[in-house]
Amino acid sequence: MTKQSFEGVSEGRRRNMQSNKSRDTKPELLVRRLLHGLGYRYALHRHDLPGRPDLVFPSRKAIVEVRGCFWHGHGCALGQMPKSRQDYWSPKLRATRKRDASNKKALEEAGWRVHEVWECDLRTGPSSIIGPLQEFLGPPRSQS
């Protein structure tokens, strides 16, 4: 992020924004623990795939992306556009959605199946995502 991006922003807000992580977020760690507990094994953030997907299941040709509603422009209450500095946020979030769509298209063209888990779905409880994830991934492999 350029210095100009933070023009007119307090030092506290600037530090807060810079501390946001792109990986190992609370929602991502929750999904990882949940899937591991169900017996699924996966690779993390593979550098050889477009967008460095969160969870990669190579033998299933499947990818699970854990999306933050705000950062990825979800239409839910958590994904609402801020009322201040819309000249900054609007292009930034629009670019993120465009990049997400481009990465998903590239993955699908390469033969991968992609499933998105949204932060707001996790807030209703992990049980709300278990069924859709199991349906998407199929049964876990037996651990011999």
JSON list of C-alpha atoms in Angstrom, two decimals, residues 25-28 30-31 34 54-55 63-80 93 96-101 104 114-130 132-133:
[
{"chain": "A", "resi": 25, "resn": "THR", "atom": "CA", "xyz": [-7.10, -15.57, 9.31]},
{"chain": "A", "resi": 26, "resn": "LYS", "atom": "CA", "xyz": [-9.54, -16.67, 12.03]},
{"chain": "A", "resi": 27, "resn": "PRO", "atom": "CA", "xyz": [-12.17, -17.83, 9.48]},
{"chain": "A", "resi": 28, "resn": "GLU", "atom": "CA", "xyz": [-9.54, -19.75, 7.50]},
{"chain": "A", "resi": 30, "resn": "LEU", "atom": "CA", "xyz": [-11.67, -22.40, 11.68]},
{"chain": "A", "resi": 31, "resn": "VAL", "atom": "CA", "xyz": [-12.37, -24.06, 8.31]},
{"chain": "A", "resi": 34, "resn": "LEU", "atom": "CA", "xyz": [-13.09, -28.29, 10.95]},
{"chain": "A", "resi": 54, "resn": "ASP", "atom": "CA", "xyz": [-6.42, -21.24, 0.77]},
{"chain": "A", "resi": 55, "resn": "LEU", "atom": "CA", "xyz": [-7.00, -25.03, 0.84]},
{"chain": "A", "resi": 63, "resn": "ILE", "atom": "CA", "xyz": [-10.11, -25.92, -3.91]},
{"chain": "A", "resi": 64, "resn": "VAL", "atom": "CA", "xyz": [-11.78, -24.26, -0.94]},
{"chain": "A", "resi": 65, "resn": "GLU", "atom": "CA", "xyz": [-11.43, -20.50, -0.68]},
{"chain": "A", "resi": 66, "resn": "VAL", "atom": "CA", "xyz": [-12.29, -18.83, 2.64]},
{"chain": "A", "resi": 67, "resn": "ARG", "atom": "CA", "xyz": [-13.49, -15.31, 1.90]},
{"chain": "A", "resi": 68, "resn": "GLY", "atom": "CA", "xyz": [-13.77, -12.34, 4.22]},
{"chain": "A", "resi": 69, "resn": "CYS", "atom": "CA", "xyz": [-17.07, -10.65, 3.40]},
{"chain": "A", "resi": 70, "resn": "PHE", "atom": "CA", "xyz": [-15.73, -7.10, 3.57]},
{"chain": "A", "resi": 71, "resn": "TRP", "atom": "CA", "xyz": [-12.46, -7.66, 1.69]},
{"chain": "A", "resi": 72, "resn": "HIS", "atom": "CA", "xyz": [-14.05, -9.70, -1.10]},
{"chain": "A", "resi": 73, "resn": "GLY", "atom": "CA", "xyz": [-17.18, -7.57, -1.50]},
{"chain": "A", "resi": 74, "resn": "HIS", "atom": "CA", "xyz": [-19.84, -10.04, -0.42]},
{"chain": "A", "resi": 75, "resn": "GLY", "atom": "CA", "xyz": [-23.36, -8.60, -0.48]},
{"chain": "A", "resi": 76, "resn": "CYS", "atom": "CA", "xyz": [-24.12, -9.44, 3.17]},
{"chain": "A", "resi": 77, "resn": "ALA", "atom": "CA", "xyz": [-24.16, -7.08, 6.17]},
{"chain": "A", "resi": 78, "resn": "LEU", "atom": "CA", "xyz": [-20.45, -7.75, 6.82]},
{"chain": "A", "resi": 79, "resn": "GLY", "atom": "CA", "xyz": [-19.57, -6.84, 3.25]},
{"chain": "A", "resi": 80, "resn": "GLN", "atom": "CA", "xyz": [-21.05, -3.35, 3.13]},
{"chain": "A", "resi": 93, "resn": "LEU", "atom": "CA", "xyz": [-12.84, -3.75, -3.51]},
{"chain": "A", "resi": 96, "resn": "THR", "atom": "CA", "xyz": [-10.41, -7.62, -5.51]},
{"chain": "A", "resi": 97, "resn": "ARG", "atom": "CA", "xyz": [-13.67, -9.02, -6.91]},
{"chain": "A", "resi": 98, "resn": "LYS", "atom": "CA", "xyz": [-12.27, -8.84, -10.44]},
{"chain": "A", "resi": 99, "resn": "ARG", "atom": "CA", "xyz": [-9.08, -10.65, -9.35]},
{"chain": "A", "resi": 100, "resn": "ASP", "atom": "CA", "xyz": [-11.12, -13.31, -7.52]},
{"chain": "A", "resi": 101, "resn": "ALA", "atom": "CA", "xyz": [-13.21, -13.94, -10.66]},
{"chain": "A", "resi": 104, "resn": "LYS", "atom": "CA", "xyz": [-11.48, -18.74, -10.26]},
{"chain": "A", "resi": 114, "resn": "VAL", "atom": "CA", "xyz": [-13.70, -24.20, -6.59]},
{"chain": "A", "resi": 115, "resn": "HIS", "atom": "CA", "xyz": [-15.90, -23.74, -3.51]},
{"chain": "A", "resi": 116, "resn": "GLU", "atom": "CA", "xyz": [-16.13, -20.47, -1.56]},
{"chain": "A", "resi": 117, "resn": "VAL", "atom": "CA", "xyz": [-16.86, -20.29, 2.16]},
{"chain": "A", "resi": 118, "resn": "TRP", "atom": "CA", "xyz": [-17.94, -16.83, 3.30]},
{"chain": "A", "resi": 119, "resn": "GLU", "atom": "CA", "xyz": [-17.12, -15.36, 6.70]},
{"chain": "A", "resi": 120, "resn": "CYS", "atom": "CA", "xyz": [-20.81, -14.63, 7.35]},
{"chain": "A", "resi": 121, "resn": "ASP", "atom": "CA", "xyz": [-21.65, -18.33, 6.91]},
{"chain": "A", "resi": 122, "resn": "LEU", "atom": "CA", "xyz": [-19.18, -19.19, 9.66]},
{"chain": "A", "resi": 123, "resn": "ARG", "atom": "CA", "xyz": [-20.83, -16.74, 12.04]},
{"chain": "A", "resi": 124, "resn": "THR", "atom": "CA", "xyz": [-24.05, -18.73, 11.95]},
{"chain": "A", "resi": 125, "resn": "GLY", "atom": "CA", "xyz": [-22.03, -21.68, 13.21]},
{"chain": "A", "resi": 126, "resn": "PRO", "atom": "CA", "xyz": [-19.57, -24.13, 11.67]},
{"chain": "A", "resi": 127, "resn": "SER", "atom": "CA", "xyz": [-22.34, -26.71, 11.30]},
{"chain": "A", "resi": 128, "resn": "SER", "atom": "CA", "xyz": [-23.87, -24.58, 8.53]},
{"chain": "A", "resi": 129, "resn": "ILE", "atom": "CA", "xyz": [-20.87, -25.20, 6.25]},
{"chain": "A", "resi": 130, "resn": "ILE", "atom": "CA", "xyz": [-20.17, -28.87, 7.01]},
{"chain": "A", "resi": 132, "resn": "PRO", "atom": "CA", "xyz": [-21.99, -28.17, 1.68]},
{"chain": "A", "resi": 133, "resn": "LEU", "atom": "CA", "xyz": [-18.26, -28.85, 2.14]}
]
